[in-house]
CSV table of C-alpha atoms and ligand atoms in Angstrom, one decimal:
chain,number,residue,atom,x,y,z
L,1,MET,CA,0.0,0.0,0.0
L,2,SER,CA,1.4,3.4,-0.8
L,3,PHE,CA,1.2,6.3,1.4
L,4,ILE,CA,-0.1,9.7,0.0
L,5,GLY,CA,1.5,12.6,1.7
L,6,LYS,CA,2.9,16.1,1.4
L,7,ASN,CA,6.3,15.4,3.0
L,8,ILE,CA,9.0,16.5,0.5
L,9,SER,CA,11.8,15.1,2.7
L,10,ILE,CA,10.3,11.6,2.7
L,11,ALA,CA,10.1,11.7,-1.1
L,12,ALA,CA,13.7,12.9,-1.4
L,13,GLU,CA,15.0,10.1,0.9
L,14,LEU,CA,13.3,7.4,-1.1
L,15,LEU,CA,14.5,8.8,-4.4
L,16,GLN,CA,18.1,9.0,-3.0
L,17,LYS,CA,17.8,5.3,-2.1
L,18,GLY,CA,16.8,4.4,-5.7
L,19,GLU,CA,13.1,4.0,-5.1
L,20,VAL,CA,10.3,5.2,-7.3
L,21,VAL,CA,8.0,8.0,-6.1
L,22,ALA,CA,5.0,9.7,-7.7
L,23,ILE,CA,5.4,13.5,-7.9
L,24,PRO,CA,3.0,16.3,-8.8
L,25,THR,CA,3.7,18.6,-11.7
L,26,GLU,CA,1.5,21.4,-13.3
L,27,THR,CA,0.8,19.1,-16.3
L,28,VAL,CA,0.2,15.6,-14.9
L,29,TYR,CA,1.6,13.5,-12.1
L,30,GLY,CA,4.9,11.8,-12.8
L,31,LEU,CA,6.5,8.5,-11.8
L,32,ALA,CA,9.9,9.6,-10.7
L,33,ALA,CA,13.3,7.9,-10.2
L,34,ASN,CA,17.0,9.0,-10.1
L,35,ALA,CA,17.7,9.5,-13.9
L,36,LEU,CA,21.4,8.8,-13.4
L,37,ARG,CA,20.8,5.3,-11.9
L,38,ALA,CA,19.7,2.7,-14.5
L,39,THR,CA,18.4,0.3,-11.9
L,40,ALA,CA,16.0,2.9,-10.5
L,41,VAL,CA,14.9,3.9,-14.0
L,42,ALA,CA,14.3,0.3,-14.8
L,43,LYS,CA,11.7,0.1,-12.0
L,44,VAL,CA,9.8,3.0,-13.6
L,45,PHE,CA,9.4,1.0,-16.8
L,46,GLN,CA,8.4,-2.1,-14.8
L,47,PHE,CA,5.8,-0.3,-12.6
L,48,LYS,CA,4.2,1.3,-15.7
L,49,ASN,CA,4.5,-1.8,-17.8
L,50,ARG,CA,6.1,0.5,-20.4
L,51,PRO,CA,8.0,-0.8,-23.4
L,52,ASN,CA,11.7,0.1,-23.3
L,53,PHE,CA,11.5,1.8,-26.7
L,54,ASP,CA,9.4,4.7,-25.2
L,55,PRO,CA,11.9,7.1,-23.6
L,56,LEU,CA,11.6,9.2,-20.4
L,57,ILE,CA,11.8,12.9,-19.8
L,58,ILE,CA,14.3,14.2,-17.2
L,59,HIS,CA,13.3,16.9,-14.8
L,60,LEU,CA,15.5,19.6,-13.3
L,61,PRO,CA,14.9,22.5,-10.9
L,62,SER,CA,16.1,25.1,-13.4
L,63,PHE,CA,17.4,25.1,-17.0
L,64,ASP,CA,20.9,26.3,-16.0
L,65,LYS,CA,21.4,22.9,-14.2
L,66,ILE,CA,21.3,21.1,-17.6
L,67,GLY,CA,25.0,21.7,-18.4
L,68,PRO,CA,26.5,18.4,-17.0
L,69,TYR,CA,24.0,16.2,-19.0
L,70,VAL,CA,24.1,17.6,-22.5
L,71,LEU,CA,26.6,18.3,-25.3
L,72,ASP,CA,25.4,21.6,-26.5
L,73,ILE,CA,22.4,23.9,-26.5
L,74,PRO,CA,21.2,25.3,-29.9
L,75,ASP,CA,20.2,29.0,-29.9
L,76,VAL,CA,16.5,28.4,-30.6
L,77,ILE,CA,16.3,25.9,-27.7
L,78,LYS,CA,17.9,28.4,-25.4
L,79,LYS,CA,15.4,31.0,-26.5
L,80,LEU,CA,12.5,28.7,-25.8
L,81,ALA,CA,13.9,27.8,-22.4
L,82,ASP,CA,14.3,31.5,-21.5
L,83,ALA,CA,10.7,32.2,-22.5
L,84,PHE,CA,8.9,29.1,-21.1
L,85,CYS,CA,11.0,27.3,-18.4
L,86,PRO,CA,9.8,26.5,-15.8
L,87,GLY,CA,6.6,25.4,-17.5
L,88,PRO,CA,4.8,22.8,-19.7
L,89,LEU,CA,7.5,22.5,-22.3
L,90,THR,CA,10.0,19.7,-22.9
L,91,LEU,CA,13.1,20.3,-25.0
L,92,LEU,CA,15.2,17.7,-26.8
L,93,LEU,CA,19.0,18.1,-26.4
L,94,LYS,CA,22.0,15.9,-27.4
L,95,LYS,CA,22.8,13.9,-24.3
L,96,ASN,CA,26.2,12.9,-22.9
L,97,ASP,CA,27.3,9.7,-21.2
L,98,LEU,CA,25.9,10.6,-17.7
L,99,ILE,CA,22.4,9.9,-18.9
L,100,PRO,CA,21.9,6.1,-19.2
L,101,ASP,CA,20.7,4.8,-22.6
L,102,LEU,CA,17.7,3.3,-20.9
L,103,VAL,CA,16.3,6.8,-20.2
L,104,THR,CA,16.4,7.8,-23.8
L,105,SER,CA,15.7,4.3,-25.3
L,106,GLY,CA,19.0,4.4,-27.0
L,107,SER,CA,18.4,7.8,-28.7
L,108,PRO,CA,21.3,10.3,-28.7
L,109,TYR,CA,18.8,13.0,-27.5
L,110,VAL,CA,17.4,13.4,-24.0
L,111,ALA,CA,14.1,15.1,-23.3
L,112,VAL,CA,14.4,17.8,-20.5
L,113,ARG,CA,11.7,19.6,-18.6
L,114,ILE,CA,11.7,22.2,-15.8
L,115,PRO,CA,8.3,21.7,-14.0
L,116,ALA,CA,6.6,24.8,-12.6
L,117,HIS,CA,5.0,23.0,-9.6
L,118,PRO,CA,6.4,24.5,-6.4
L,119,VAL,CA,6.4,21.2,-4.5
L,120,THR,CA,8.4,19.3,-7.1
L,121,ARG,CA,10.7,22.3,-7.7
L,122,ALA,CA,11.5,22.2,-4.0
L,123,LEU,CA,12.1,18.4,-4.2
L,124,LEU,CA,14.4,18.8,-7.2
L,125,GLU,CA,16.4,21.5,-5.4
L,126,MET,CA,17.1,18.9,-2.6
L,127,LEU,CA,18.5,16.3,-5.0
L,128,ASP,CA,21.8,16.2,-6.8
L,129,PHE,CA,20.4,14.3,-9.7
L,130,PRO,CA,17.6,14.8,-12.3
L,131,LEU,CA,14.4,12.9,-12.0
L,132,ALA,CA,13.4,10.7,-14.9
L,133,ALA,CA,9.6,10.7,-14.9
L,134,PRO,CA,6.9,9.6,-17.3
L,135,SER,CA,3.3,10.2,-16.5
L,136,ALA,CA,2.2,8.1,-13.5
L,137,ASN,CA,-0.3,5.9,-15.3
L,138,PRO,CA,-0.1,2.3,-16.5
L,139,PHE,CA,1.1,2.3,-20.1
L,140,GLY,CA,-1.7,3.3,-22.5
L,141,TYR,CA,-4.2,4.4,-19.8
L,142,ILE,CA,-5.3,8.0,-19.0
L,143,SER,CA,-2.7,10.2,-17.3
L,144,PRO,CA,-3.3,11.1,-13.6
L,145,THR,CA,-4.1,14.7,-12.6
L,146,THR,CA,-4.5,14.0,-8.8
L,147,ALA,CA,-2.6,12.0,-6.2
L,148,GLN,CA,-5.7,9.8,-5.8
L,149,HIS,CA,-5.7,8.9,-9.6
L,150,VAL,CA,-2.1,7.6,-9.1
L,151,ALA,CA,-3.1,5.7,-6.0
L,152,ASP,CA,-6.1,4.1,-7.8
L,153,GLN,CA,-3.8,2.3,-10.2
L,154,LEU,CA,-0.3,2.2,-8.8
L,155,GLY,CA,-1.0,2.4,-5.1
L,156,ASN,CA,0.0,-1.2,-4.4
L,157,VAL,CA,3.5,-0.8,-5.9
L,158,LEU,CA,4.6,2.7,-4.9
L,159,PRO,CA,6.1,3.4,-1.5
L,160,TYR,CA,5.1,7.1,-1.6
L,161,ILE,CA,2.8,9.5,-3.6
L,162,LEU,CA,3.8,13.1,-3.1
L,163,ASP,CA,0.5,15.1,-3.1
L,164,GLY,CA,0.6,18.5,-4.7
L,165,GLY,CA,-3.1,18.9,-5.3
L,166,PRO,CA,-4.9,18.8,-8.6
L,167,CYS,CA,-2.7,19.6,-11.7
L,168,THR,CA,-3.4,23.2,-12.9
L,169,ILE,CA,-2.7,22.5,-16.6
L,170,GLY,CA,-4.0,19.0,-16.9
L,171,VAL,CA,-2.4,17.8,-20.2
L,172,GLU,CA,1.2,16.7,-20.7
L,173,SER,CA,4.0,19.1,-21.8
L,174,THR,CA,4.5,20.2,-25.4
L,175,ILE,CA,7.7,18.5,-26.7
L,176,ALA,CA,10.0,20.4,-29.1
L,177,GLY,CA,13.4,19.6,-30.7
L,178,LEU,CA,15.4,20.2,-33.8
L,179,ASN,CA,14.8,17.9,-36.8
L,180,ASP,CA,17.5,16.6,-39.1
L,181,ASN,CA,17.4,19.8,-41.1
L,182,GLY,CA,18.0,21.8,-37.9
L,183,GLU,CA,14.4,23.2,-37.9
L,184,LEU,CA,12.4,23.4,-34.8
L,185,GLU,CA,9.8,20.6,-34.7
L,186,ILE,CA,6.9,19.9,-32.3
L,187,LEU,CA,6.9,16.2,-31.4
L,188,ARG,CA,3.9,16.3,-29.0
L,189,LYS,CA,1.2,18.9,-28.8
L,190,GLY,CA,0.7,19.7,-25.1
L,191,GLY,CA,0.2,22.2,-22.3
L,192,LEU,CA,2.1,25.1,-24.0
L,193,PRO,CA,0.0,26.2,-27.0
L,194,LEU,CA,1.7,26.2,-30.5
L,195,GLU,CA,0.8,29.9,-30.9
L,196,GLU,CA,3.1,30.7,-27.9
L,197,ILE,CA,6.0,28.8,-29.4
L,198,ARG,CA,5.6,30.5,-32.8
L,199,ARG,CA,5.7,33.9,-31.1
L,200,ILE,CA,9.2,33.1,-29.9
L,201,ALA,CA,10.5,30.8,-32.6
L,202,GLY,CA,8.7,31.9,-35.8
L,203,HIS,CA,8.0,29.0,-38.2
L,204,ILE,CA,7.7,25.6,-36.7
L,205,THR,CA,6.8,22.2,-38.1
L,206,VAL,CA,4.4,20.0,-36.3
L,207,LYS,CA,5.1,16.3,-36.5
L,208,ASP,CA,2.1,14.1,-37.6
L,209,ASN,CA,1.7,11.7,-34.7
L,210,SER,CA,-1.0,9.6,-36.2
L,211,THR,CA,1.2,6.5,-36.4
L,212,SER,CA,1.1,3.2,-34.8
L,213,ASN,CA,4.7,2.6,-35.7
L,214,PRO,CA,6.6,1.8,-32.5
L,215,LYS,CA,9.8,3.3,-34.0
L,216,ALA,CA,8.4,6.7,-33.3
L,217,PRO,CA,8.9,6.6,-29.5
L,218,GLY,CA,5.9,7.4,-27.4
L,219,MET,CA,3.9,8.5,-30.4
L,220,LEU,CA,1.7,5.5,-30.5
L,221,GLU,CA,-1.7,6.3,-32.0
L,222,SER,CA,-3.7,4.6,-29.3
L,223,HIS,CA,-3.0,6.2,-25.9
L,224,TYR,CA,-4.7,7.9,-23.0
L,225,ALA,CA,-7.5,5.5,-23.5
L,226,PRO,CA,-10.4,4.7,-21.2
L,227,ARG,CA,-11.6,1.1,-21.1
L,228,VAL,CA,-15.1,2.2,-22.3
L,229,PRO,CA,-14.9,2.8,-26.0
L,230,LEU,CA,-14.7,6.5,-26.9
L,231,LEU,CA,-16.0,7.8,-30.2
L,232,ILE,CA,-15.5,11.3,-31.7
L,233,VAL,CA,-18.8,12.3,-33.4
L,234,ASP,CA,-21.1,15.3,-33.9
L,235,ILE,CA,-23.0,14.5,-30.7
L,236,ASP,CA,-26.2,16.5,-31.7
L,237,GLN,CA,-26.4,14.5,-34.9
L,238,GLU,CA,-25.5,11.0,-33.6
L,239,ILE,CA,-27.1,10.9,-30.2
L,240,ALA,CA,-30.4,9.5,-31.4
L,241,LYS,CA,-28.7,6.3,-32.5
L,242,TYR,CA,-27.6,5.4,-28.9
L,243,ASN,CA,-29.4,4.3,-25.8
L,244,PRO,CA,-29.3,7.5,-23.6
L,245,GLU,CA,-29.2,5.4,-20.4
L,246,THR,CA,-25.9,3.7,-21.3
L,247,THR,CA,-24.2,6.5,-23.2
L,248,GLY,CA,-21.7,8.9,-21.8
L,249,ILE,CA,-21.1,12.4,-23.2
L,250,MET,CA,-17.9,14.4,-23.2
L,251,SER,CA,-18.6,17.8,-24.7
L,252,TYR,CA,-16.8,21.1,-24.7
L,253,THR,CA,-19.6,23.4,-23.5
L,254,LYS,CA,-23.0,21.9,-24.2
L,255,ILE,CA,-25.3,19.7,-22.0
L,256,GLN,CA,-27.1,17.1,-24.0
L,257,PRO,CA,-30.9,17.0,-23.2
L,258,GLY,CA,-32.3,13.5,-22.6
L,259,VAL,CA,-29.0,12.0,-21.3
L,260,PRO,CA,-28.7,11.5,-17.5
L,261,HIS,CA,-26.5,14.4,-16.1
L,262,LYS,CA,-24.4,11.9,-14.2
L,263,HIS,CA,-23.2,10.5,-17.5
L,264,GLN,CA,-22.1,13.8,-18.9
L,265,VAL,CA,-18.8,15.6,-18.6
L,266,ILE,CA,-18.9,19.2,-19.8
L,267,LEU,CA,-15.3,20.3,-20.1
L,268,SER,CA,-16.0,24.0,-19.7
L,269,LEU,CA,-19.5,25.5,-19.7
L,270,SER,CA,-18.0,29.0,-20.4
L,271,GLY,CA,-15.8,27.7,-23.3
L,272,ASP,CA,-12.5,28.2,-21.5
L,273,TYR,CA,-9.7,26.1,-23.0
L,274,LYS,CA,-7.6,26.1,-19.8
L,275,GLU,CA,-10.6,24.9,-17.7
L,276,ALA,CA,-11.3,22.2,-20.4
L,277,ALA,CA,-7.7,20.9,-20.3
L,278,ARG,CA,-7.8,20.8,-16.5
L,279,ASN,CA,-11.0,18.7,-16.6
L,280,LEU,CA,-10.1,16.4,-19.5
L,281,PHE,CA,-8.4,13.4,-17.9
L,282,ALA,CA,-10.4,13.5,-14.7
L,283,GLY,CA,-13.5,13.6,-16.9
L,284,MET,CA,-12.3,10.5,-18.9
L,285,ARG,CA,-11.7,8.6,-15.7
L,286,TYR,CA,-15.0,9.6,-14.3
L,287,LEU,CA,-16.9,8.3,-17.4
L,288,ASP,CA,-14.8,5.2,-17.5
L,289,ASN,CA,-16.2,4.3,-14.1
L,290,CYS,CA,-19.8,5.0,-15.0
L,291,ASN,CA,-22.0,2.1,-15.9
L,292,ILE,CA,-22.1,2.9,-19.7
L,293,ASP,CA,-21.3,1.2,-23.0
L,294,ILE,CA,-19.9,4.0,-24.9
L,295,ILE,CA,-18.6,7.6,-24.6
L,296,LEU,CA,-19.5,10.1,-27.3
L,297,ALA,CA,-17.0,13.0,-27.5
L,298,GLU,CA,-16.7,16.0,-29.6
L,299,VAL,CA,-13.5,17.9,-30.6
L,300,LEU,CA,-12.9,21.5,-29.7
L,301,PRO,CA,-11.9,24.3,-32.1
L,302,GLU,CA,-8.2,23.7,-33.1
L,303,HIS,CA,-6.8,26.7,-31.2
L,304,ASP,CA,-4.8,27.2,-28.1
L,305,LEU,CA,-5.1,24.2,-25.7
L,306,GLY,CA,-7.9,22.9,-28.0
L,307,VAL,CA,-5.1,21.4,-30.1
L,308,ALA,CA,-3.7,19.3,-27.3
L,309,ILE,CA,-7.1,18.3,-26.0
L,310,ASN,CA,-8.2,17.1,-29.5
L,311,ASP,CA,-4.9,15.2,-29.8
L,312,ARG,CA,-5.7,13.3,-26.5
L,313,LEU,CA,-9.3,12.7,-27.6
L,314,ARG,CA,-8.2,11.3,-30.9
L,315,ARG,CA,-5.7,8.9,-29.3
L,316,ALA,CA,-8.4,7.9,-26.7
L,317,SER,CA,-10.6,7.0,-29.7
L,318,ALA,CA,-7.9,5.3,-31.7
L,319,LYS,CA,-8.2,1.9,-30.1
L,320,ASN,CA,-11.8,1.7,-31.4
L,321,LYS,CA,-10.8,2.0,-35.0
L,322,SER,CA,-10.5,-1.3,-36.8
E,1,TXA,O1,4.1,16.8,-18.8
E,1,TXA,C1,4.9,15.9,-19.0
E,1,TXA,O2,5.7,15.9,-20.0
E,1,TXA,C2,4.8,14.7,-18.0
E,1,TXA,C3,5.3,15.2,-16.7
E,1,TXA,C4,5.3,14.1,-15.7
E,1,TXA,O3,6.5,15.9,-16.8
E,1,TXA,N1,5.6,13.6,-18.5
E,1,TXA,C5,5.2,12.9,-19.5
E,1,TXA,O4,6.0,11.8,-19.8
E,1,TXA,O5,4.2,13.1,-20.2
E,1,TXA,P1,5.6,10.6,-20.7
E,1,TXA,O6,6.7,9.6,-20.5
E,1,TXA,O7,4.3,10.1,-20.4
E,1,TXA,O8,5.8,11.1,-22.1
E,1,TXA,C6,7.1,11.4,-22.6
E,1,TXA,C7,7.2,11.3,-24.0
E,1,TXA,C8,7.6,9.9,-24.6
E,1,TXA,O9,6.5,9.1,-24.8
E,1,TXA,C9,8.2,10.3,-25.9
E,1,TXA,O10,7.2,10.5,-26.8
E,1,TXA,C10,8.8,11.7,-25.6
E,1,TXA,O11,8.3,12.1,-24.4
E,1,TXA,N2,10.3,11.6,-25.4
E,1,TXA,C11,11.0,11.4,-24.3
E,1,TXA,N3,12.3,11.3,-24.5
E,1,TXA,C12,12.4,11.4,-25.9
E,1,TXA,C13,13.5,11.4,-26.8
E,1,TXA,N4,14.8,11.3,-26.3
E,1,TXA,N5,13.3,11.5,-28.1
E,1,TXA,C14,12.0,11.7,-28.5
E,1,TXA,N6,10.9,11.7,-27.8
E,1,TXA,C15,11.1,11.6,-26.4
E,2,MG,MG1,2.4,9.4,-20.7
């Protein structure tokens, strides 16, 4: 049984001993271990049931602590770090030998993030190593945005869950790196909107992640998926085809008449992207535990955090495609 608590020193001691601890961040909760110790990192893969080809992000208290772990820092990456770190942005940099190959799944690049959550920043300040931390969910399931979400699924294997309250952003970080042509490329749409990155970096390319090719690490098409099938549809048009008693609704702003309210998640009644992102994963978990056969979801406008939310919805629905 794991213990949920707010004691940063307990978390630090366990991490120093090579144990795995769940930590809060502003995006989602992470499953953390000493990134420099391959045996500790191996436990993270094991607890999550995560394939070794899917690399982990390392977390540091500030970007200026990155020096010992990377070979160089391209100008545009530095500019992005100055603008958005700490925050929901992960940057790819060429790693050196201090970072075990297990962390990066053999890639010469390591993903680095400076989380903005005060509890985890304080924890990172106490440690003399970075924390490798994927989202604290079993592989393929919905990412956790509260300590209780972590306990619900990994409570029996973790010694400690550091509780920092509900995540304020609610979707994973945006991942950016340079492609083979030296251009800035977005590898995962996330908590930092693309518009913000364009403002600093100008033109960017956005990688098409609709692939089930495991060679593209962590970009598997089916991800973040509830057990109950989730379909993306025009809810108003399609609802008549379903039994309202056993159908769940996940909509952006609109309540669906005729469907029990307890089976409906409205991401933001006022149409606020930030609120919608905060509610997304908790809403998916809630519906997944209702007694329903199917979840009908609708996409948001492709702006701001709507882009990241839609990406998660599409992946959640991907396992239902034949
Ligand atoms: O917001 C977040 O990024 C959260 C919190 C805990 O920081 N972490 C997170 O980690 O979402 P995870 O493991 O669920 O997703 C990390 C993804 C991998 O699946 C992979 O796509 C990408 O980051 N990644 C990590 N290292 C990489 C590398 N060296 N090259 C390419 N992609 C990498
Ligand atoms: Mg994840």
